[in-house]
PDB file of C-alpha atoms and ligand atoms in Angstrom:
ATOM      1  CA  MET A   9       0.203  -0.214   0.059  1.00 94.00           C
ATOM      2  CA  PHE A  10       0.882   3.876  -0.760  1.00 97.00           C
ATOM      3  CA  GLU A  11      -0.077   6.129   1.440  1.00 98.00           C
ATOM      4  CA  ILE A  12      -0.055  10.022   0.183  1.00 98.00           C
ATOM      5  CA  LEU A  13      -0.664  12.901   3.038  1.00 98.00           C
ATOM      6  CA  PHE A  14      -1.157  16.334   1.870  1.00 98.00           C
ATOM      7  CA  LEU A  15       0.795  18.800   2.972  1.00 98.00           C
ATOM      8  CA  GLY A  16       0.268  21.661   0.563  1.00 98.00           C
ATOM      9  CA  THR A  17      -1.763  21.986  -1.907  1.00 98.00           C
ATOM     10  CA  SER A  18      -2.078  25.616  -3.095  1.00 98.00           C
ATOM     11  CA  ALA A  19      -0.649  26.979  -6.614  1.00 97.00           C
ATOM     12  CA  SER A  20       2.006  29.584  -6.582  1.00 91.00           C
ATOM     13  CA  ALA A  21       0.981  31.413  -3.060  1.00 95.00           C
ATOM     14  CA  PRO A  22      -0.710  30.026  -0.180  1.00 96.00           C
ATOM     15  CA  SER A  23      -4.278  30.604   0.288  1.00 95.00           C
ATOM     16  CA  ALA A  24      -5.863  30.835   3.932  1.00 94.00           C
ATOM     17  CA  LYS A  25      -6.708  26.929   3.875  1.00 95.00           C
ATOM     18  CA  ARG A  26      -3.936  25.993   1.572  1.00 98.00           C
ATOM     19  CA  GLY A  27      -0.003  25.956   2.125  1.00 98.00           C
ATOM     20  CA  LEU A  28       2.327  25.651  -0.705  1.00 98.00           C
ATOM     21  CA  SER A  29       3.074  22.117  -2.720  1.00 98.00           C
ATOM     22  CA  ALA A  30       4.729  19.843  -0.283  1.00 98.00           C
ATOM     23  CA  LEU A  31       3.353  15.387  -0.144  1.00 98.00           C
ATOM     24  CA  ILE A  32       4.278  12.410   1.716  1.00 98.00           C
ATOM     25  CA  VAL A  33       4.513   9.443   0.128  1.00 98.00           C
ATOM     26  CA  LYS A  34       4.569   6.220   2.915  1.00 97.00           C
ATOM     27  CA  HIS A  35       5.089   2.964   2.011  1.00 97.00           C
ATOM     28  CA  ASP A  36       6.206   0.543   5.210  1.00 93.00           C
ATOM     29  CA  GLU A  37       8.969   2.565   6.955  1.00 92.00           C
ATOM     30  CA  TYR A  38       9.423   4.452   3.893  1.00 96.00           C
ATOM     31  CA  ARG A  39       8.779   8.256   3.524  1.00 97.00           C
ATOM     32  CA  PHE A  40       9.534  10.487   0.871  1.00 98.00           C
ATOM     33  CA  LEU A  41       8.728  14.532   1.264  1.00 98.00           C
ATOM     34  CA  VAL A  42       7.485  15.140  -2.772  1.00 98.00           C
ATOM     35  CA  ASP A  43       8.065  18.681  -3.049  1.00 98.00           C
ATOM     36  CA  CYS A  44       9.062  21.354   0.018  1.00 98.00           C
ATOM     37  CA  GLY A  45       6.933  25.046  -0.742  1.00 98.00           C
ATOM     38  CA  GLU A  46       7.130  27.584   2.344  1.00 98.00           C
ATOM     39  CA  GLY A  47       6.027  26.525   5.409  1.00 97.00           C
ATOM     40  CA  THR A  48       6.007  22.686   5.359  1.00 98.00           C
ATOM     41  CA  GLN A  49       7.681  22.215   8.611  1.00 96.00           C
ATOM     42  CA  ARG A  50       4.808  23.691  10.019  1.00 97.00           C
ATOM     43  CA  GLN A  51       2.467  21.760   7.851  1.00 97.00           C
ATOM     44  CA  ILE A  52       4.606  18.444   9.173  1.00 96.00           C
ATOM     45  CA  LEU A  53       4.136  19.052  12.448  1.00 95.00           C
ATOM     46  CA  GLN A  54      -0.029  20.352  12.493  1.00 97.00           C
ATOM     47  CA  SER A  55      -0.406  17.110  10.430  1.00 97.00           C
ATOM     48  CA  GLY A  56       1.196  15.105  13.816  1.00 94.00           C
ATOM     49  CA  ALA A  57       3.560  12.960  11.083  1.00 93.00           C
ATOM     50  CA  GLY A  58       6.808  14.286  12.651  1.00 88.00           C
ATOM     51  CA  PHE A  59      10.122  14.520  11.293  1.00 89.00           C
ATOM     52  CA  LYS A  60      11.065  10.556  12.054  1.00 84.00           C
ATOM     53  CA  HIS A  61      12.269   9.018   8.839  1.00 87.00           C
ATOM     54  CA  LEU A  62      11.524  11.578   7.157  1.00 92.00           C
ATOM     55  CA  THR A  63      15.187  11.871   5.636  1.00 94.00           C
ATOM     56  CA  ARG A  64      14.322  11.335   1.776  1.00 97.00           C
ATOM     57  CA  VAL A  65      13.059  14.762  -0.046  1.00 98.00           C
ATOM     58  CA  LEU A  66      12.444  14.424  -4.100  1.00 98.00           C
ATOM     59  CA  LEU A  67      12.084  17.568  -5.889  1.00 98.00           C
ATOM     60  CA  THR A  68       9.820  18.150  -8.968  1.00 98.00           C
ATOM     61  CA  HIS A  69      11.190  21.354 -10.205  1.00 98.00           C
ATOM     62  CA  GLY A  70      13.043  23.991  -8.666  1.00 98.00           C
ATOM     63  CA  HIS A  71      10.116  26.884  -8.726  1.00 98.00           C
ATOM     64  CA  LEU A  72      10.068  28.494  -5.584  1.00 98.00           C
ATOM     65  CA  ASP A  73       6.703  27.542  -4.441  1.00 98.00           C
ATOM     66  CA  HIS A  74       8.164  23.956  -4.654  1.00 98.00           C
ATOM     67  CA  ILE A  75      11.825  24.379  -2.675  1.00 98.00           C
ATOM     68  CA  LEU A  76      11.585  27.206  -0.320  1.00 98.00           C
ATOM     69  CA  GLY A  77      10.383  25.206   2.858  1.00 98.00           C
ATOM     70  CA  LEU A  78      13.732  23.411   2.515  1.00 98.00           C
ATOM     71  CA  GLY A  79      15.873  26.585   4.108  1.00 97.00           C
ATOM     72  CA  GLY A  80      12.569  26.697   6.889  1.00 96.00           C
ATOM     73  CA  LEU A  81      13.071  22.791   7.557  1.00 95.00           C
ATOM     74  CA  LEU A  82      17.323  23.094   7.632  1.00 95.00           C
ATOM     75  CA  SER A  83      17.011  26.536   9.678  1.00 94.00           C
ATOM     76  CA  THR A  84      15.295  23.586  12.203  1.00 92.00           C
ATOM     77  CA  PHE A  85      17.597  21.023  12.031  1.00 90.00           C
ATOM     78  CA  LEU A  86      20.087  23.296  12.951  1.00 89.00           C
ATOM     79  CA  ARG A  87      18.410  23.559  16.242  1.00 87.00           C
ATOM     80  CA  TRP A  88      15.866  21.361  17.707  1.00 81.00           C
ATOM     81  CA  GLU A  89      15.125  18.458  14.674  1.00 69.00           C
ATOM     82  CA  ALA A  90      17.499  15.650  15.192  1.00 75.00           C
ATOM     83  CA  ILE A  91      17.194  13.260  11.911  1.00 86.00           C
ATOM     84  CA  ASP A  92      19.886  10.919  10.614  1.00 89.00           C
ATOM     85  CA  GLU A  93      20.623  12.497   7.162  1.00 93.00           C
ATOM     86  CA  LEU A  94      18.846  14.471   4.824  1.00 96.00           C
ATOM     87  CA  GLU A  95      19.171  13.667   0.659  1.00 97.00           C
ATOM     88  CA  VAL A  96      17.540  15.634  -1.502  1.00 98.00           C
ATOM     89  CA  PHE A  97      16.833  14.271  -5.318  1.00 98.00           C
ATOM     90  CA  GLY A  98      16.037  15.931  -8.336  1.00 98.00           C
ATOM     91  CA  GLY A  99      17.152  17.628 -11.804  1.00 98.00           C
ATOM     92  CA  ARG A 100      20.064  19.386 -11.898  1.00 98.00           C
ATOM     93  CA  SER A 101      19.198  23.031 -12.150  1.00 97.00           C
ATOM     94  CA  THR A 102      16.297  22.481  -9.344  1.00 98.00           C
ATOM     95  CA  LEU A 103      19.772  21.601  -6.715  1.00 98.00           C
ATOM     96  CA  ASP A 104      21.830  24.385  -8.311  1.00 98.00           C
ATOM     97  CA  ARG A 105      18.777  26.739  -6.914  1.00 98.00           C
ATOM     98  CA  VAL A 106      18.179  24.646  -3.970  1.00 98.00           C
ATOM     99  CA  HIS A 107      22.405  24.327  -2.808  1.00 98.00           C
ATOM    100  CA  ASP A 108      22.076  28.579  -3.035  1.00 98.00           C
ATOM    101  CA  LEU A 109      19.046  28.308  -0.256  1.00 98.00           C
ATOM    102  CA  LEU A 110      21.254  25.891   1.436  1.00 98.00           C
ATOM    103  CA  TYR A 111      24.238  26.408   1.760  1.00 98.00           C
ATOM    104  CA  GLY A 112      24.333  30.375   0.619  1.00 97.00           C
ATOM    105  CA  VAL A 113      21.660  31.089   2.698  1.00 97.00           C
ATOM    106  CA  VAL A 114      20.885  28.825   5.380  1.00 97.00           C
ATOM    107  CA  LEU A 115      24.313  27.764   6.422  1.00 97.00           C
ATOM    108  CA  ARG A 116      26.567  30.283   5.297  1.00 97.00           C
ATOM    109  CA  GLY A 117      29.649  28.408   5.742  1.00 95.00           C
ATOM    110  CA  ASN A 118      28.372  26.168   8.647  1.00 93.00           C
ATOM    111  CA  LEU A 119      28.444  22.589   8.673  1.00 92.00           C
ATOM    112  CA  PRO A 120      25.371  21.275   7.775  1.00 93.00           C
ATOM    113  CA  PRO A 121      23.514  19.555  11.256  1.00 91.00           C
ATOM    114  CA  MET A 122      23.651  15.862   9.417  1.00 93.00           C
ATOM    115  CA  PRO A 123      25.161  14.732   6.153  1.00 95.00           C
ATOM    116  CA  LEU A 124      22.942  16.277   3.472  1.00 96.00           C
ATOM    117  CA  HIS A 125      23.472  14.960   0.223  1.00 98.00           C
ATOM    118  CA  LEU A 126      22.441  16.916  -3.323  1.00 98.00           C
ATOM    119  CA  ARG A 127      21.718  13.806  -5.235  1.00 98.00           C
ATOM    120  CA  GLU A 128      21.158  14.689  -8.835  1.00 98.00           C
ATOM    121  CA  ILE A 129      18.634  12.420 -10.969  1.00 97.00           C
ATOM    122  CA  LYS A 130      17.764  11.787 -14.753  1.00 96.00           C
ATOM    123  CA  ALA A 131      14.530   9.751 -15.453  1.00 97.00           C
ATOM    124  CA  GLY A 132      14.976   5.827 -14.130  1.00 98.00           C
ATOM    125  CA  VAL A 133      14.902   4.384 -11.239  1.00 98.00           C
ATOM    126  CA  PHE A 134      16.582   5.905  -8.152  1.00 98.00           C
ATOM    127  CA  VAL A 135      15.371   4.000  -5.693  1.00 97.00           C
ATOM    128  CA  ASP A 136      15.427   0.180  -5.702  1.00 97.00           C
ATOM    129  CA  ALA A 137      13.683  -1.249  -2.131  1.00 96.00           C
ATOM    130  CA  ALA A 138      12.635  -4.885  -1.126  1.00 92.00           C
ATOM    131  CA  ASP A 139       9.309  -4.550  -2.841  1.00 93.00           C
ATOM    132  CA  PHE A 140       9.271  -1.083  -4.890  1.00 97.00           C
ATOM    133  CA  THR A 141      11.107   1.211  -7.124  1.00 98.00           C
ATOM    134  CA  VAL A 142      10.619   5.262  -7.533  1.00 98.00           C
ATOM    135  CA  SER A 143      12.168   6.416 -10.515  1.00 98.00           C
ATOM    136  CA  ALA A 144      11.747   9.739 -12.236  1.00 98.00           C
ATOM    137  CA  PHE A 145      11.045  10.696 -15.378  1.00 98.00           C
ATOM    138  CA  PRO A 146      10.568  13.950 -17.388  1.00 98.00           C
ATOM    139  CA  VAL A 147       7.481  16.246 -17.347  1.00 98.00           C
ATOM    140  CA  THR A 148       7.426  19.949 -19.653  1.00 98.00           C
ATOM    141  CA  HIS A 149       6.938  22.971 -17.463  1.00 98.00           C
ATOM    142  CA  ARG A 150       8.854  26.341 -17.255  1.00 96.00           C
ATOM    143  CA  GLY A 151      12.346  25.366 -16.947  1.00 93.00           C
ATOM    144  CA  PRO A 152      14.724  22.766 -17.533  1.00 94.00           C
ATOM    145  CA  ASP A 153      14.926  19.722 -15.408  1.00 96.00           C
ATOM    146  CA  CYS A 154      11.570  19.074 -14.340  1.00 98.00           C
ATOM    147  CA  LEU A 155      10.689  15.675 -13.239  1.00 98.00           C
ATOM    148  CA  GLY A 156       7.497  13.332 -11.737  1.00 98.00           C
ATOM    149  CA  TYR A 157       7.698  10.373 -10.239  1.00 98.00           C
ATOM    150  CA  VAL A 158       6.718   6.741 -10.235  1.00 98.00           C
ATOM    151  CA  PHE A 159       5.978   4.886  -7.289  1.00 98.00           C
ATOM    152  CA  GLU A 160       5.480   1.291  -8.490  1.00 98.00           C
ATOM    153  CA  GLY A 161       5.720  -1.921  -6.141  1.00 97.00           C
ATOM    154  CA  LYS A 162       7.165  -4.961  -7.632  1.00 96.00           C
ATOM    155  CA  ALA A 163       5.548  -7.817  -9.224  1.00 93.00           C
ATOM    156  CA  ARG A 164       4.719 -10.475  -7.047  1.00 90.00           C
ATOM    157  CA  ARG A 165       3.092 -13.782  -6.691  1.00 91.00           C
ATOM    158  CA  PRO A 166       0.594 -13.888  -4.202  1.00 90.00           C
ATOM    159  CA  PHE A 167       0.456 -16.920  -1.962  1.00 92.00           C
ATOM    160  CA  LEU A 168      -2.462 -18.801  -1.800  1.00 94.00           C
ATOM    161  CA  PRO A 169      -3.308 -20.025   1.719  1.00 93.00           C
ATOM    162  CA  GLY A 170      -6.348 -22.207   0.592  1.00 95.00           C
ATOM    163  CA  ARG A 171      -3.791 -24.472  -1.512  1.00 95.00           C
ATOM    164  CA  ALA A 172      -1.150 -24.404   0.930  1.00 94.00           C
ATOM    165  CA  ASP A 173      -4.199 -25.963   3.461  1.00 94.00           C
ATOM    166  CA  GLU A 174      -5.158 -28.767   1.094  1.00 94.00           C
ATOM    167  CA  LEU A 175      -1.406 -29.795   0.879  1.00 94.00           C
ATOM    168  CA  GLY A 176      -1.035 -30.468   4.484  1.00 93.00           C
ATOM    169  CA  VAL A 177       1.873 -27.225   4.639  1.00 94.00           C
ATOM    170  CA  PRO A 178       2.038 -26.225   7.944  1.00 93.00           C
ATOM    171  CA  PHE A 179       2.178 -22.858   9.863  1.00 92.00           C
ATOM    172  CA  GLY A 180       5.656 -21.187  10.059  1.00 90.00           C
ATOM    173  CA  PRO A 181       8.675 -21.450   8.127  1.00 92.00           C
ATOM    174  CA  GLU A 182       7.441 -23.801   5.379  1.00 92.00           C
ATOM    175  CA  ARG A 183       5.110 -21.431   4.406  1.00 93.00           C
ATOM    176  CA  ARG A 184       7.577 -18.623   3.555  1.00 92.00           C
ATOM    177  CA  ASP A 185      10.360 -20.504   2.330  1.00 93.00           C
ATOM    178  CA  LEU A 186       7.519 -21.403  -0.531  1.00 93.00           C
ATOM    179  CA  VAL A 187       6.710 -17.510  -0.596  1.00 90.00           C
ATOM    180  CA  ALA A 188      10.871 -17.278  -1.197  1.00 89.00           C
ATOM    181  CA  GLY A 189      10.570 -19.533  -3.909  1.00 89.00           C
ATOM    182  CA  LYS A 190      12.217 -22.752  -2.298  1.00 93.00           C
ATOM    183  CA  ALA A 191      10.665 -26.293  -2.476  1.00 94.00           C
ATOM    184  CA  VAL A 192       9.773 -27.679   1.102  1.00 94.00           C
ATOM    185  CA  ASP A 193       9.774 -31.224   2.464  1.00 93.00           C
ATOM    186  CA  LEU A 194       6.674 -32.289   4.937  1.00 91.00           C
ATOM    187  CA  PRO A 195       7.486 -34.881   7.636  1.00 87.00           C
ATOM    188  CA  GLY A 196       5.393 -37.262   5.516  1.00 84.00           C
ATOM    189  CA  GLY A 197       7.742 -37.064   2.795  1.00 89.00           C
ATOM    190  CA  LYS A 198       6.112 -35.567   0.189  1.00 91.00           C
ATOM    191  CA  ARG A 199       7.433 -32.216  -1.498  1.00 94.00           C
ATOM    192  CA  VAL A 200       5.711 -28.695  -2.405  1.00 95.00           C
ATOM    193  CA  LYS A 201       7.283 -26.802  -4.728  1.00 95.00           C
ATOM    194  CA  PRO A 202       6.549 -22.920  -5.020  1.00 94.00           C
ATOM    195  CA  ASP A 203       4.391 -23.293  -7.567  1.00 95.00           C
ATOM    196  CA  ASP A 204       2.060 -25.412  -5.895  1.00 95.00           C
ATOM    197  CA  VAL A 205       0.598 -22.432  -3.763  1.00 95.00           C
ATOM    198  CA  LEU A 206       1.465 -19.332  -5.493  1.00 95.00           C
ATOM    199  CA  GLY A 207      -0.716 -18.037  -7.710  1.00 94.00           C
ATOM    200  CA  PRO A 208      -0.282 -16.208 -11.311  1.00 93.00           C
ATOM    201  CA  LEU A 209       2.059 -13.072 -11.770  1.00 91.00           C
ATOM    202  CA  GLN A 210       0.487  -9.337 -10.232  1.00 91.00           C
ATOM    203  CA  LYS A 211       1.375  -6.485 -10.961  1.00 93.00           C
ATOM    204  CA  GLY A 212       2.162  -4.383  -8.028  1.00 95.00           C
ATOM    205  CA  LEU A 213       0.654  -0.777  -7.107  1.00 97.00           C
ATOM    206  CA  LYS A 214       1.929   2.158  -9.758  1.00 98.00           C
ATOM    207  CA  LEU A 215       1.163   5.691  -7.712  1.00 98.00           C
ATOM    208  CA  VAL A 216       2.370   8.121 -10.258  1.00 98.00           C
ATOM    209  CA  VAL A 217       3.130  11.897  -8.718  1.00 98.00           C
ATOM    210  CA  VAL A 218       3.439  14.692 -11.272  1.00 98.00           C
ATOM    211  CA  GLY A 219       4.314  18.662  -9.767  1.00 97.00           C
ATOM    212  CA  ASP A 220       4.214  21.685 -12.402  1.00 98.00           C
ATOM    213  CA  ALA A 221       3.035  20.394 -16.240  1.00 98.00           C
ATOM    214  CA  GLY A 222       2.671  22.022 -19.161  1.00 97.00           C
ATOM    215  CA  LYS A 223       1.265  19.220 -21.184  1.00 96.00           C
ATOM    216  CA  THR A 224       0.063  15.739 -21.257  1.00 98.00           C
ATOM    217  CA  GLU A 225       0.934  14.623 -24.189  1.00 97.00           C
ATOM    218  CA  ASP A 226       4.744  13.049 -22.873  1.00 97.00           C
ATOM    219  CA  LEU A 227       2.395  11.804 -19.747  1.00 98.00           C
ATOM    220  CA  LEU A 228       0.650   9.358 -21.330  1.00 98.00           C
ATOM    221  CA  GLU A 229       2.995   6.284 -21.339  1.00 98.00           C
ATOM    222  CA  VAL A 230       4.443   6.408 -17.707  1.00 98.00           C
ATOM    223  CA  CYS A 231       0.978   7.283 -16.457  1.00 98.00           C
ATOM    224  CA  ARG A 232      -0.881   4.098 -18.195  1.00 98.00           C
ATOM    225  CA  GLU A 233      -2.436   1.684 -16.116  1.00 97.00           C
ATOM    226  CA  ALA A 234      -1.382   3.708 -12.531  1.00 98.00           C
ATOM    227  CA  ASP A 235      -4.212   2.730 -10.099  1.00 98.00           C
ATOM    228  CA  ALA A 236      -3.107   6.630  -8.891  1.00 98.00           C
ATOM    229  CA  LEU A 237      -2.256   9.883 -10.313  1.00 98.00           C
ATOM    230  CA  VAL A 238      -1.318  12.697  -8.437  1.00 98.00           C
ATOM    231  CA  ILE A 239      -1.005  16.111 -11.043  1.00 98.00           C
ATOM    232  CA  GLU A 240      -1.631  19.816 -10.849  1.00 98.00           C
ATOM    233  CA  SER A 241      -4.942  21.423 -11.447  1.00 98.00           C
ATOM    234  CA  THR A 242      -4.080  25.005 -11.490  1.00 98.00           C
ATOM    235  CA  TYR A 243      -6.626  26.215 -14.155  1.00 98.00           C
ATOM    236  CA  LEU A 244      -9.617  25.610 -15.030  1.00 98.00           C
ATOM    237  CA  ASN A 245     -10.898  25.226 -18.771  1.00 97.00           C
ATOM    238  CA  GLU A 246     -12.369  28.522 -19.547  1.00 97.00           C
ATOM    239  CA  GLU A 247      -8.544  29.631 -18.587  1.00 97.00           C
ATOM    240  CA  ALA A 248      -7.496  27.059 -20.614  1.00 97.00           C
ATOM    241  CA  GLU A 249      -5.164  29.683 -23.162  1.00 97.00           C
ATOM    242  CA  MET A 250      -3.755  31.323 -19.748  1.00 96.00           C
ATOM    243  CA  ALA A 251      -2.975  27.617 -18.954  1.00 97.00           C
ATOM    244  CA  GLY A 252      -1.191  26.918 -21.774  1.00 96.00           C
ATOM    245  CA  GLN A 253       0.899  30.553 -21.582  1.00 96.00           C
ATOM    246  CA  PHE A 254       1.997  29.620 -17.899  1.00 97.00           C
ATOM    247  CA  SER A 255       2.872  25.821 -18.835  1.00 97.00           C
ATOM    248  CA  HIS A 256       0.234  24.823 -16.707  1.00 98.00           C
ATOM    249  CA  LEU A 257      -3.004  22.489 -16.552  1.00 98.00           C
ATOM    250  CA  THR A 258      -6.999  22.808 -16.499  1.00 98.00           C
ATOM    251  CA  ALA A 259      -8.649  20.301 -14.444  1.00 98.00           C
ATOM    252  CA  GLN A 260     -10.510  19.164 -17.658  1.00 98.00           C
ATOM    253  CA  GLN A 261      -6.672  18.251 -19.265  1.00 98.00           C
ATOM    254  CA  ALA A 262      -5.631  16.414 -16.658  1.00 98.00           C
ATOM    255  CA  ALA A 263      -8.767  14.286 -16.304  1.00 98.00           C
ATOM    256  CA  GLU A 264      -8.208  14.206 -20.103  1.00 98.00           C
ATOM    257  CA  LEU A 265      -4.712  12.396 -19.521  1.00 98.00           C
ATOM    258  CA  ALA A 266      -6.110  10.070 -16.524  1.00 98.00           C
ATOM    259  CA  VAL A 267      -9.021   8.866 -18.684  1.00 98.00           C
ATOM    260  CA  LYS A 268      -6.160   7.982 -22.043  1.00 98.00           C
ATOM    261  CA  ALA A 269      -3.982   6.073 -19.793  1.00 98.00           C
ATOM    262  CA  ASN A 270      -6.638   4.243 -17.554  1.00 98.00           C
ATOM    263  CA  VAL A 271      -5.895   5.798 -14.374  1.00 98.00           C
ATOM    264  CA  LYS A 272      -8.458   4.140 -11.326  1.00 98.00           C
ATOM    265  CA  LYS A 273      -8.029   7.389  -8.924  1.00 98.00           C
ATOM    266  CA  LEU A 274      -7.491  11.181  -9.861  1.00 98.00           C
ATOM    267  CA  ILE A 275      -5.962  13.473  -7.251  1.00 98.00           C
ATOM    268  CA  LEU A 276      -5.724  17.508  -8.224  1.00 98.00           C
ATOM    269  CA  THR A 277      -3.840  19.514  -6.388  1.00 98.00           C
ATOM    270  CA  HIS A 278      -1.660  22.684  -6.848  1.00 98.00           C
ATOM    271  CA  ILE A 279      -4.790  24.881  -6.905  1.00 98.00           C
ATOM    272  CA  SER A 280      -5.215  28.055  -7.606  1.00 97.00           C
ATOM    273  CA  ARG A 281      -7.347  30.707  -5.146  1.00 94.00           C
ATOM    274  CA  ARG A 282      -8.850  32.068  -7.898  1.00 93.00           C
ATOM    275  CA  TYR A 283     -11.301  29.442  -8.162  1.00 96.00           C
ATOM    276  CA  ARG A 284     -13.697  27.267  -6.013  1.00 96.00           C
ATOM    277  CA  GLU A 285     -12.742  24.078  -5.064  1.00 97.00           C
ATOM    278  CA  LYS A 286     -16.320  22.162  -6.082  1.00 97.00           C
ATOM    279  CA  ASP A 287     -15.579  24.067  -9.767  1.00 98.00           C
ATOM    280  CA  VAL A 288     -12.183  22.472 -10.073  1.00 98.00           C
ATOM    281  CA  LEU A 289     -13.901  18.887  -9.031  1.00 98.00           C
ATOM    282  CA  LYS A 290     -17.105  19.187 -11.137  1.00 98.00           C
ATOM    283  CA  GLU A 291     -14.628  20.436 -14.424  1.00 98.00           C
ATOM    284  CA  ALA A 292     -12.537  17.348 -13.839  1.00 98.00           C
ATOM    285  CA  GLN A 293     -15.312  14.299 -12.522  1.00 98.00           C
ATOM    286  CA  ALA A 294     -17.144  15.249 -15.561  1.00 98.00           C
ATOM    287  CA  VAL A 295     -14.125  13.720 -17.238  1.00 98.00           C
ATOM    288  CA  HIS A 296     -12.855  11.222 -14.798  1.00 98.00           C
ATOM    289  CA  PRO A 297     -15.702  10.165 -12.372  1.00 98.00           C
ATOM    290  CA  ASN A 298     -13.163   8.898  -9.726  1.00 98.00           C
ATOM    291  CA  ALA A 299     -11.553  12.497  -9.424  1.00 98.00           C
ATOM    292  CA  SER A 300     -10.697  13.975  -6.214  1.00 98.00           C
ATOM    293  CA  VAL A 301      -8.744  17.491  -5.553  1.00 98.00           C
ATOM    294  CA  ALA A 302      -6.650  17.185  -2.178  1.00 98.00           C
ATOM    295  CA  ARG A 303      -7.176  19.802   0.553  1.00 98.00           C
ATOM    296  CA  ASP A 304      -4.286  19.911   2.842  1.00 98.00           C
ATOM    297  CA  PHE A 305      -3.771  17.026   5.209  1.00 98.00           C
ATOM    298  CA  ASP A 306      -6.062  14.928   3.211  1.00 98.00           C
ATOM    299  CA  ILE A 307      -4.786  11.264   3.579  1.00 98.00           C
ATOM    300  CA  PHE A 308      -5.308   8.980   0.246  1.00 98.00           C
ATOM    301  CA  GLN A 309      -4.524   5.248   0.337  1.00 98.00           C
ATOM    302  CA  ILE A 310      -3.493   3.370  -2.614  1.00 97.00           C
ATOM    303  CA  LYS A 311      -4.409  -0.407  -2.125  1.00 94.00           C
ATOM    304  CA  LYS A 312      -5.285  -2.935  -4.370  1.00 84.00           C
ATOM    305  CA  GLU A 313      -8.982  -3.681  -4.637  1.00 73.00           C
ATOM    306  CA  GLU A 314      -8.918  -7.255  -3.881  1.00 57.00           C
ATOM    307  CA  GLN A 315      -7.048  -8.531  -1.242  1.00 47.00           C
ATOM    308  CA  ASP A 316      -4.668 -11.170  -2.365  1.00 46.00           C
ATOM    309  CA  GLY A 317      -4.316 -14.226   0.385  1.00 44.00           C
ATOM    310  CA  GLN A 318      -1.051 -13.208   1.720  1.00 43.00           C
ATOM    311  CA  GLU A 319       0.157 -15.548   5.055  1.00 38.00           C
TER     312      GLU A 319
HETATM  313 ZN1   ZN B 410       4.043  25.669  -8.921  1.00 61.91          ZN
HETATM  314 ZN1   ZN B 411       6.217  25.736 -11.473  1.00 61.91          ZN
END
């Protein structure tokens, strides 16, 4: 399961109800902060999420409404909150600006309070964990090196407890071995192979997070068959021309992408103060019925619909 906690859902400037772009993607003990607009540290506190394990920051691009919060976060880490290390991932020009902010403004010759790594990434997998990966892909927006992120569970064969029961496989290490792909010999001499108790290969969950984007044609393939897509929706269709001019999307464009790519759940963020939330939602749902507009502190759980029988 992937869990998304929205910390800030406003476009360009905060509003009374919405902070600037930031969200946390959580999977088991892993937590990724995607973007870090001004005020993110307070949103983290208010949400109750805390700073623990929040050691990886993925940046979509270098616009100030997505990165300024890193200055405040680091400033706090200098004084109070202790984390083991901080890794900031992003494209080259994004990291150049983050470097100026962190080293030029916040640290000014002082050492960071923890190992601080600015890790330049390009398209491709950059986190390869036991049961999921995180990869980056290019996004078209104003300026170079804009990235989106795919969180994807690895394909696996589900354990079928009913089959194991029939074959008399006891609970315990035998079942673990079978899941791990090893054959086991039962006390009576019967040999059970993984194929006997594992179902067909199932694709893992796929969550796609796109920051600001000026067009959707180049996002179609990467979004295909995603279980959920988080994407900006700065404008409504009535101002599509302005959206194009500033390299942003309308709610309708985002929803059309989700339909074309066969995305199950669409979650819109980066909402402008110029619109009412219900109008954004209405425009998106007219195209993709399973669309939501995220609010600050909303939590979405992305999981497979049918529970596969895991031990
Ligand atoms: Zn933005
Ligand atoms: Zn931007």
